[in-house]
JSON list of N, CA and C in Angstrom, two decimals:
[
{"chain": "A", "resi": 1, "resn": "MET", "atom": "N", "xyz": [12.44, 5.67, -0.27]},
{"chain": "A", "resi": 1, "resn": "MET", "atom": "CA", "xyz": [11.55, 5.50, 0.85]},
{"chain": "A", "resi": 1, "resn": "MET", "atom": "C", "xyz": [10.90, 6.85, 1.13]},
{"chain": "A", "resi": 2, "resn": "LEU", "atom": "N", "xyz": [9.60, 6.85, 1.34]},
{"chain": "A", "resi": 2, "resn": "LEU", "atom": "CA", "xyz": [8.84, 8.06, 1.59]},
{"chain": "A", "resi": 2, "resn": "LEU", "atom": "C", "xyz": [8.22, 7.97, 2.98]},
{"chain": "A", "resi": 3, "resn": "PHE", "atom": "N", "xyz": [8.44, 8.98, 3.81]},
{"chain": "A", "resi": 3, "resn": "PHE", "atom": "CA", "xyz": [7.79, 9.06, 5.10]},
{"chain": "A", "resi": 3, "resn": "PHE", "atom": "C", "xyz": [6.72, 10.14, 5.00]},
{"chain": "A", "resi": 4, "resn": "GLN", "atom": "N", "xyz": [5.51, 9.80, 5.41]},
{"chain": "A", "resi": 4, "resn": "GLN", "atom": "CA", "xyz": [4.40, 10.73, 5.30]},
{"chain": "A", "resi": 4, "resn": "GLN", "atom": "C", "xyz": [3.70, 10.82, 6.64]},
{"chain": "A", "resi": 5, "resn": "TRP", "atom": "N", "xyz": [3.53, 12.01, 7.17]},
{"chain": "A", "resi": 5, "resn": "TRP", "atom": "CA", "xyz": [2.85, 12.23, 8.44]},
{"chain": "A", "resi": 5, "resn": "TRP", "atom": "C", "xyz": [1.35, 12.13, 8.22]},
{"chain": "A", "resi": 6, "resn": "VAL", "atom": "N", "xyz": [0.66, 11.49, 9.15]},
{"chain": "A", "resi": 6, "resn": "VAL", "atom": "CA", "xyz": [-0.80, 11.46, 9.15]},
{"chain": "A", "resi": 6, "resn": "VAL", "atom": "C", "xyz": [-1.29, 11.92, 10.51]},
{"chain": "A", "resi": 7, "resn": "PRO", "atom": "N", "xyz": [-2.36, 12.72, 10.56]},
{"chain": "A", "resi": 7, "resn": "PRO", "atom": "CA", "xyz": [-2.79, 13.32, 11.83]},
{"chain": "A", "resi": 7, "resn": "PRO", "atom": "C", "xyz": [-3.53, 12.36, 12.75]},
{"chain": "A", "resi": 8, "resn": "GLU", "atom": "N", "xyz": [-4.17, 11.33, 12.21]},
{"chain": "A", "resi": 8, "resn": "GLU", "atom": "CA", "xyz": [-4.98, 10.47, 13.06]},
{"chain": "A", "resi": 8, "resn": "GLU", "atom": "C", "xyz": [-4.13, 9.42, 13.76]},
{"chain": "A", "resi": 9, "resn": "SER", "atom": "N", "xyz": [-4.64, 8.95, 14.88]},
{"chain": "A", "resi": 9, "resn": "SER", "atom": "CA", "xyz": [-3.95, 7.88, 15.58]},
{"chain": "A", "resi": 9, "resn": "SER", "atom": "C", "xyz": [-4.22, 6.55, 14.89]},
{"chain": "A", "resi": 10, "resn": "LYS", "atom": "N", "xyz": [-3.43, 5.55, 15.19]},
{"chain": "A", "resi": 10, "resn": "LYS", "atom": "CA", "xyz": [-3.61, 4.25, 14.55]},
{"chain": "A", "resi": 10, "resn": "LYS", "atom": "C", "xyz": [-4.90, 3.62, 15.02]},
{"chain": "A", "resi": 11, "resn": "THR", "atom": "N", "xyz": [-5.75, 3.28, 14.07]},
{"chain": "A", "resi": 11, "resn": "THR", "atom": "CA", "xyz": [-6.94, 2.51, 14.37]},
{"chain": "A", "resi": 11, "resn": "THR", "atom": "C", "xyz": [-6.96, 1.25, 13.52]},
{"chain": "A", "resi": 12, "resn": "VAL", "atom": "N", "xyz": [-6.64, 1.38, 12.25]},
{"chain": "A", "resi": 12, "resn": "VAL", "atom": "CA", "xyz": [-6.60, 0.24, 11.35]},
{"chain": "A", "resi": 12, "resn": "VAL", "atom": "C", "xyz": [-5.25, 0.14, 10.66]},
{"chain": "A", "resi": 13, "resn": "LYS", "atom": "N", "xyz": [-4.81, 1.24, 10.07]},
{"chain": "A", "resi": 13, "resn": "LYS", "atom": "CA", "xyz": [-3.57, 1.17, 9.30]},
{"chain": "A", "resi": 13, "resn": "LYS", "atom": "C", "xyz": [-2.35, 1.30, 10.19]},
{"chain": "A", "resi": 14, "resn": "ASN", "atom": "N", "xyz": [-1.24, 0.79, 9.69]},
{"chain": "A", "resi": 14, "resn": "ASN", "atom": "CA", "xyz": [0.03, 0.92, 10.40]},
{"chain": "A", "resi": 14, "resn": "ASN", "atom": "C", "xyz": [0.46, 2.38, 10.43]},
{"chain": "A", "resi": 15, "resn": "ARG", "atom": "N", "xyz": [1.18, 2.77, 11.42]},
{"chain": "A", "resi": 15, "resn": "ARG", "atom": "CA", "xyz": [1.71, 4.13, 11.47]},
{"chain": "A", "resi": 15, "resn": "ARG", "atom": "C", "xyz": [2.83, 4.31, 10.47]},
{"chain": "A", "resi": 16, "resn": "LEU", "atom": "N", "xyz": [3.45, 3.21, 10.04]},
{"chain": "A", "resi": 16, "resn": "LEU", "atom": "CA", "xyz": [4.51, 3.26, 9.06]},
{"chain": "A", "resi": 16, "resn": "LEU", "atom": "C", "xyz": [4.31, 2.09, 8.11]},
{"chain": "A", "resi": 17, "resn": "HIS", "atom": "N", "xyz": [4.31, 2.39, 6.82]},
{"chain": "A", "resi": 17, "resn": "HIS", "atom": "CA", "xyz": [4.27, 1.31, 5.85]},
{"chain": "A", "resi": 17, "resn": "HIS", "atom": "C", "xyz": [5.05, 1.73, 4.62]},
{"chain": "A", "resi": 18, "resn": "PHE", "atom": "N", "xyz": [5.43, 0.76, 3.83]},
{"chain": "A", "resi": 18, "resn": "PHE", "atom": "CA", "xyz": [6.22, 1.04, 2.63]},
{"chain": "A", "resi": 18, "resn": "PHE", "atom": "C", "xyz": [5.32, 1.35, 1.45]},
{"chain": "A", "resi": 19, "resn": "ASP", "atom": "N", "xyz": [5.71, 2.35, 0.66]},
{"chain": "A", "resi": 19, "resn": "ASP", "atom": "CA", "xyz": [5.15, 2.62, -0.66]},
{"chain": "A", "resi": 19, "resn": "ASP", "atom": "C", "xyz": [6.19, 2.15, -1.65]},
{"chain": "A", "resi": 20, "resn": "ILE", "atom": "N", "xyz": [5.85, 1.16, -2.46]},
{"chain": "A", "resi": 20, "resn": "ILE", "atom": "CA", "xyz": [6.82, 0.53, -3.35]},
{"chain": "A", "resi": 20, "resn": "ILE", "atom": "C", "xyz": [6.45, 0.85, -4.80]},
{"chain": "A", "resi": 21, "resn": "ARG", "atom": "N", "xyz": [7.36, 1.50, -5.50]},
{"chain": "A", "resi": 21, "resn": "ARG", "atom": "CA", "xyz": [7.14, 1.81, -6.92]},
{"chain": "A", "resi": 21, "resn": "ARG", "atom": "C", "xyz": [7.49, 0.57, -7.72]},
{"chain": "A", "resi": 22, "resn": "VAL", "atom": "N", "xyz": [6.51, 0.05, -8.47]},
{"chain": "A", "resi": 22, "resn": "VAL", "atom": "CA", "xyz": [6.70, -1.24, -9.13]},
{"chain": "A", "resi": 22, "resn": "VAL", "atom": "C", "xyz": [6.70, -1.17, -10.66]},
{"chain": "A", "resi": 23, "resn": "GLY", "atom": "N", "xyz": [6.53, 0.00, -11.24]},
{"chain": "A", "resi": 23, "resn": "GLY", "atom": "CA", "xyz": [6.56, 0.10, -12.69]},
{"chain": "A", "resi": 23, "resn": "GLY", "atom": "C", "xyz": [5.17, 0.08, -13.30]},
{"chain": "A", "resi": 24, "resn": "ASP", "atom": "N", "xyz": [5.11, -0.28, -14.57]},
{"chain": "A", "resi": 24, "resn": "ASP", "atom": "CA", "xyz": [3.88, -0.15, -15.34]},
{"chain": "A", "resi": 24, "resn": "ASP", "atom": "C", "xyz": [2.84, -1.23, -15.06]},
{"chain": "A", "resi": 25, "resn": "ASP", "atom": "N", "xyz": [3.24, -2.43, -14.71]},
{"chain": "A", "resi": 25, "resn": "ASP", "atom": "CA", "xyz": [2.28, -3.51, -14.56]},
{"chain": "A", "resi": 25, "resn": "ASP", "atom": "C", "xyz": [1.99, -3.81, -13.09]},
{"chain": "A", "resi": 26, "resn": "ARG", "atom": "N", "xyz": [1.40, -2.83, -12.43]},
{"chain": "A", "resi": 26, "resn": "ARG", "atom": "CA", "xyz": [1.10, -2.93, -11.01]},
{"chain": "A", "resi": 26, "resn": "ARG", "atom": "C", "xyz": [0.15, -4.10, -10.71]},
{"chain": "A", "resi": 27, "resn": "GLU", "atom": "N", "xyz": [-0.81, -4.33, -11.61]},
{"chain": "A", "resi": 27, "resn": "GLU", "atom": "CA", "xyz": [-1.77, -5.42, -11.40]},
{"chain": "A", "resi": 27, "resn": "GLU", "atom": "C", "xyz": [-1.08, -6.78, -11.39]},
{"chain": "A", "resi": 28, "resn": "ALA", "atom": "N", "xyz": [-0.11, -6.98, -12.28]},
{"chain": "A", "resi": 28, "resn": "ALA", "atom": "CA", "xyz": [0.61, -8.25, -12.31]},
{"chain": "A", "resi": 28, "resn": "ALA", "atom": "C", "xyz": [1.41, -8.45, -11.03]},
{"chain": "A", "resi": 29, "resn": "VAL", "atom": "N", "xyz": [2.03, -7.37, -10.54]},
{"chain": "A", "resi": 29, "resn": "VAL", "atom": "CA", "xyz": [2.79, -7.46, -9.29]},
{"chain": "A", "resi": 29, "resn": "VAL", "atom": "C", "xyz": [1.83, -7.78, -8.14]},
{"chain": "A", "resi": 30, "resn": "ALA", "atom": "N", "xyz": [0.68, -7.09, -8.10]},
{"chain": "A", "resi": 30, "resn": "ALA", "atom": "CA", "xyz": [-0.30, -7.35, -7.04]},
{"chain": "A", "resi": 30, "resn": "ALA", "atom": "C", "xyz": [-0.76, -8.80, -7.08]},
{"chain": "A", "resi": 31, "resn": "GLN", "atom": "N", "xyz": [-1.03, -9.32, -8.26]},
{"chain": "A", "resi": 31, "resn": "GLN", "atom": "CA", "xyz": [-1.48, -10.70, -8.39]},
{"chain": "A", "resi": 31, "resn": "GLN", "atom": "C", "xyz": [-0.43, -11.68, -7.89]},
{"chain": "A", "resi": 32, "resn": "SER", "atom": "N", "xyz": [0.83, -11.43, -8.24]},
{"chain": "A", "resi": 32, "resn": "SER", "atom": "CA", "xyz": [1.89, -12.34, -7.77]},
{"chain": "A", "resi": 32, "resn": "SER", "atom": "C", "xyz": [2.03, -12.29, -6.25]},
{"chain": "A", "resi": 33, "resn": "LEU", "atom": "N", "xyz": [1.81, -11.12, -5.66]},
{"chain": "A", "resi": 33, "resn": "LEU", "atom": "CA", "xyz": [1.87, -11.00, -4.21]},
{"chain": "A", "resi": 33, "resn": "LEU", "atom": "C", "xyz": [0.68, -11.69, -3.54]},
{"chain": "A", "resi": 34, "resn": "VAL", "atom": "N", "xyz": [-0.50, -11.61, -4.17]},
{"chain": "A", "resi": 34, "resn": "VAL", "atom": "CA", "xyz": [-1.67, -12.32, -3.66]},
{"chain": "A", "resi": 34, "resn": "VAL", "atom": "C", "xyz": [-1.39, -13.83, -3.67]},
{"chain": "A", "resi": 35, "resn": "GLU", "atom": "N", "xyz": [-0.80, -14.31, -4.75]},
{"chain": "A", "resi": 35, "resn": "GLU", "atom": "CA", "xyz": [-0.46, -15.74, -4.84]},
{"chain": "A", "resi": 35, "resn": "GLU", "atom": "C", "xyz": [0.56, -16.15, -3.77]},
{"chain": "A", "resi": 36, "resn": "ALA", "atom": "N", "xyz": [1.36, -15.18, -3.30]},
{"chain": "A", "resi": 36, "resn": "ALA", "atom": "CA", "xyz": [2.35, -15.46, -2.26]},
{"chain": "A", "resi": 36, "resn": "ALA", "atom": "C", "xyz": [1.80, -15.26, -0.85]},
{"chain": "A", "resi": 37, "resn": "GLY", "atom": "N", "xyz": [0.52, -14.85, -0.73]},
{"chain": "A", "resi": 37, "resn": "GLY", "atom": "CA", "xyz": [-0.10, -14.74, 0.59]},
{"chain": "A", "resi": 37, "resn": "GLY", "atom": "C", "xyz": [-0.57, -13.35, 0.99]},
{"chain": "A", "resi": 38, "resn": "ALA", "atom": "N", "xyz": [-0.28, -12.34, 0.19]},
{"chain": "A", "resi": 38, "resn": "ALA", "atom": "CA", "xyz": [-0.75, -10.98, 0.51]},
{"chain": "A", "resi": 38, "resn": "ALA", "atom": "C", "xyz": [-2.22, -10.84, 0.13]},
{"chain": "A", "resi": 39, "resn": "SER", "atom": "N", "xyz": [-2.84, -9.76, 0.56]},
{"chain": "A", "resi": 39, "resn": "SER", "atom": "CA", "xyz": [-4.23, -9.46, 0.23]},
{"chain": "A", "resi": 39, "resn": "SER", "atom": "C", "xyz": [-4.33, -8.02, -0.26]},
{"chain": "A", "resi": 40, "resn": "ILE", "atom": "N", "xyz": [-5.26, -7.78, -1.17]},
{"chain": "A", "resi": 40, "resn": "ILE", "atom": "CA", "xyz": [-5.53, -6.42, -1.62]},
{"chain": "A", "resi": 40, "resn": "ILE", "atom": "C", "xyz": [-6.54, -5.81, -0.65]},
{"chain": "A", "resi": 41, "resn": "ALA", "atom": "N", "xyz": [-6.18, -4.67, -0.05]},
{"chain": "A", "resi": 41, "resn": "ALA", "atom": "CA", "xyz": [-7.04, -4.00, 0.92]},
{"chain": "A", "resi": 41, "resn": "ALA", "atom": "C", "xyz": [-7.82, -2.85, 0.29]},
{"chain": "A", "resi": 42, "resn": "TYR", "atom": "N", "xyz": [-7.21, -2.16, -0.69]},
{"chain": "A", "resi": 42, "resn": "TYR", "atom": "CA", "xyz": [-7.81, -0.92, -1.19]},
{"chain": "A", "resi": 42, "resn": "TYR", "atom": "C", "xyz": [-7.13, -0.54, -2.50]},
{"chain": "A", "resi": 43, "resn": "ARG", "atom": "N", "xyz": [-7.89, 0.00, -3.42]},
{"chain": "A", "resi": 43, "resn": "ARG", "atom": "CA", "xyz": [-7.34, 0.59, -4.65]},
{"chain": "A", "resi": 43, "resn": "ARG", "atom": "C", "xyz": [-7.62, 2.08, -4.57]},
{"chain": "A", "resi": 44, "resn": "GLY", "atom": "N", "xyz": [-6.58, 2.89, -4.56]},
{"chain": "A", "resi": 44, "resn": "GLY", "atom": "CA", "xyz": [-6.74, 4.32, -4.36]},
{"chain": "A", "resi": 44, "resn": "GLY", "atom": "C", "xyz": [-6.35, 5.15, -5.56]},
{"chain": "A", "resi": 45, "resn": "GLN", "atom": "N", "xyz": [-6.92, 6.34, -5.61]},
{"chain": "A", "resi": 45, "resn": "GLN", "atom": "CA", "xyz": [-6.56, 7.31, -6.64]},
{"chain": "A", "resi": 45, "resn": "GLN", "atom": "C", "xyz": [-6.76, 8.71, -6.07]},
{"chain": "A", "resi": 46, "resn": "LEU", "atom": "N", "xyz": [-5.76, 9.55, -6.29]},
{"chain": "A", "resi": 46, "resn": "LEU", "atom": "CA", "xyz": [-5.83, 10.95, -5.91]},
{"chain": "A", "resi": 46, "resn": "LEU", "atom": "C", "xyz": [-5.25, 11.73, -7.07]},
{"chain": "A", "resi": 47, "resn": "GLY", "atom": "N", "xyz": [-6.11, 12.37, -7.85]},
{"chain": "A", "resi": 47, "resn": "GLY", "atom": "CA", "xyz": [-5.65, 13.04, -9.07]},
{"chain": "A", "resi": 47, "resn": "GLY", "atom": "C", "xyz": [-5.07, 12.00, -10.01]},
{"chain": "A", "resi": 48, "resn": "PRO", "atom": "N", "xyz": [-3.88, 12.25, -10.55]},
{"chain": "A", "resi": 48, "resn": "PRO", "atom": "CA", "xyz": [-3.29, 11.28, -11.47]},
{"chain": "A", "resi": 48, "resn": "PRO", "atom": "C", "xyz": [-2.58, 10.12, -10.77]},
{"chain": "A", "resi": 49, "resn": "SER", "atom": "N", "xyz": [-2.42, 10.19, -9.47]},
{"chain": "A", "resi": 49, "resn": "SER", "atom": "CA", "xyz": [-1.71, 9.14, -8.73]},
{"chain": "A", "resi": 49, "resn": "SER", "atom": "C", "xyz": [-2.65, 8.01, -8.37]},
{"chain": "A", "resi": 50, "resn": "THR", "atom": "N", "xyz": [-2.21, 6.78, -8.63]},
{"chain": "A", "resi": 50, "resn": "THR", "atom": "CA", "xyz": [-2.99, 5.61, -8.25]},
{"chain": "A", "resi": 50, "resn": "THR", "atom": "C", "xyz": [-2.09, 4.66, -7.47]},
{"chain": "A", "resi": 51, "resn": "TRP", "atom": "N", "xyz": [-2.69, 3.83, -6.64]},
{"chain": "A", "resi": 51, "resn": "TRP", "atom": "CA", "xyz": [-1.93, 2.88, -5.85]},
{"chain": "A", "resi": 51, "resn": "TRP", "atom": "C", "xyz": [-2.84, 1.73, -5.44]},
{"chain": "A", "resi": 52, "resn": "ILE", "atom": "N", "xyz": [-2.22, 0.65, -5.01]},
{"chain": "A", "resi": 52, "resn": "ILE", "atom": "CA", "xyz": [-2.93, -0.49, -4.44]},
{"chain": "A", "resi": 52, "resn": "ILE", "atom": "C", "xyz": [-2.37, -0.69, -3.03]},
{"chain": "A", "resi": 53, "resn": "THR", "atom": "N", "xyz": [-3.24, -0.57, -2.04]},
{"chain": "A", "resi": 53, "resn": "THR", "atom": "CA", "xyz": [-2.83, -0.85, -0.67]},
{"chain": "A", "resi": 53, "resn": "THR", "atom": "C", "xyz": [-3.03, -2.35, -0.44]},
{"chain": "A", "resi": 54, "resn": "MET", "atom": "N", "xyz": [-1.98, -2.99, 0.05]},
{"chain": "A", "resi": 54, "resn": "MET", "atom": "CA", "xyz": [-2.01, -4.42, 0.28]},
{"chain": "A", "resi": 54, "resn": "MET", "atom": "C", "xyz": [-1.64, -4.71, 1.73]},
{"chain": "A", "resi": 55, "resn": "THR", "atom": "N", "xyz": [-1.95, -5.92, 2.16]},
{"chain": "A", "resi": 55, "resn": "THR", "atom": "CA", "xyz": [-1.52, -6.36, 3.48]},
{"chain": "A", "resi": 55, "resn": "THR", "atom": "C", "xyz": [-0.75, -7.67, 3.33]},
{"chain": "A", "resi": 56, "resn": "ASP", "atom": "N", "xyz": [0.26, -7.82, 4.16]},
{"chain": "A", "resi": 56, "resn": "ASP", "atom": "CA", "xyz": [0.98, -9.10, 4.18]},
{"chain": "A", "resi": 56, "resn": "ASP", "atom": "C", "xyz": [0.18, -10.08, 5.04]},
{"chain": "A", "resi": 57, "resn": "PRO", "atom": "N", "xyz": [0.59, -11.33, 5.14]},
{"chain": "A", "resi": 57, "resn": "PRO", "atom": "CA", "xyz": [-0.19, -12.31, 5.90]},
{"chain": "A", "resi": 57, "resn": "PRO", "atom": "C", "xyz": [-0.42, -11.94, 7.37]},
{"chain": "A", "resi": 58, "resn": "GLU", "atom": "N", "xyz": [0.41, -11.08, 7.94]},
{"chain": "A", "resi": 58, "resn": "GLU", "atom": "CA", "xyz": [0.22, -10.65, 9.32]},
{"chain": "A", "resi": 58, "resn": "GLU", "atom": "C", "xyz": [-0.61, -9.37, 9.45]},
{"chain": "A", "resi": 59, "resn": "GLY", "atom": "N", "xyz": [-1.07, -8.82, 8.31]},
{"chain": "A", "resi": 59, "resn": "GLY", "atom": "CA", "xyz": [-1.90, -7.63, 8.33]},
{"chain": "A", "resi": 59, "resn": "GLY", "atom": "C", "xyz": [-1.16, -6.31, 8.20]},
{"chain": "A", "resi": 60, "resn": "ASN", "atom": "N", "xyz": [0.16, -6.34, 8.01]},
{"chain": "A", "resi": 60, "resn": "ASN", "atom": "CA", "xyz": [0.94, -5.12, 7.83]},
{"chain": "A", "resi": 60, "resn": "ASN", "atom": "C", "xyz": [0.68, -4.56, 6.44]},
{"chain": "A", "resi": 61, "resn": "GLU", "atom": "N", "xyz": [0.43, -3.26, 6.36]},
{"chain": "A", "resi": 61, "resn": "GLU", "atom": "CA", "xyz": [0.09, -2.62, 5.10]},
{"chain": "A", "resi": 61, "resn": "GLU", "atom": "C", "xyz": [1.33, -2.15, 4.33]},
{"chain": "A", "resi": 62, "resn": "PHE", "atom": "N", "xyz": [1.19, -2.16, 3.02]},
{"chain": "A", "resi": 62, "resn": "PHE", "atom": "CA", "xyz": [2.18, -1.56, 2.12]},
{"chain": "A", "resi": 62, "resn": "PHE", "atom": "C", "xyz": [1.43, -1.19, 0.84]},
{"chain": "A", "resi": 63, "resn": "CYS", "atom": "N", "xyz": [1.96, -0.24, 0.09]},
{"chain": "A", "resi": 63, "resn": "CYS", "atom": "CA", "xyz": [1.31, 0.21, -1.13]},
{"chain": "A", "resi": 63, "resn": "CYS", "atom": "C", "xyz": [2.19, -0.04, -2.35]},
{"chain": "A", "resi": 64, "resn": "LEU", "atom": "N", "xyz": [1.53, -0.44, -3.43]},
{"chain": "A", "resi": 64, "resn": "LEU", "atom": "CA", "xyz": [2.19, -0.54, -4.73]},
{"chain": "A", "resi": 64, "resn": "LEU", "atom": "C", "xyz": [1.85, 0.72, -5.49]},
{"chain": "A", "resi": 65, "resn": "CYS", "atom": "N", "xyz": [2.87, 1.47, -5.86]},
{"chain": "A", "resi": 65, "resn": "CYS", "atom": "CA", "xyz": [2.67, 2.76, -6.55]},
{"chain": "A", "resi": 65, "resn": "CYS", "atom": "C", "xyz": [3.15, 2.69, -7.98]}
]
């Protein structure tokens, strides 16, 4: 579990969300979560790090890393 401080107040994203390391086939995991009711919110990249920010059916964010 990774806790990361952010300076801005909550406007859209949760103040706390999970970053989940899912292995090599992140797209397949994302697709299975979409089929279960999640939504893809954002695909991010910072240097060599990439992630998919997703939301559960209630709008809570989590990232697949």
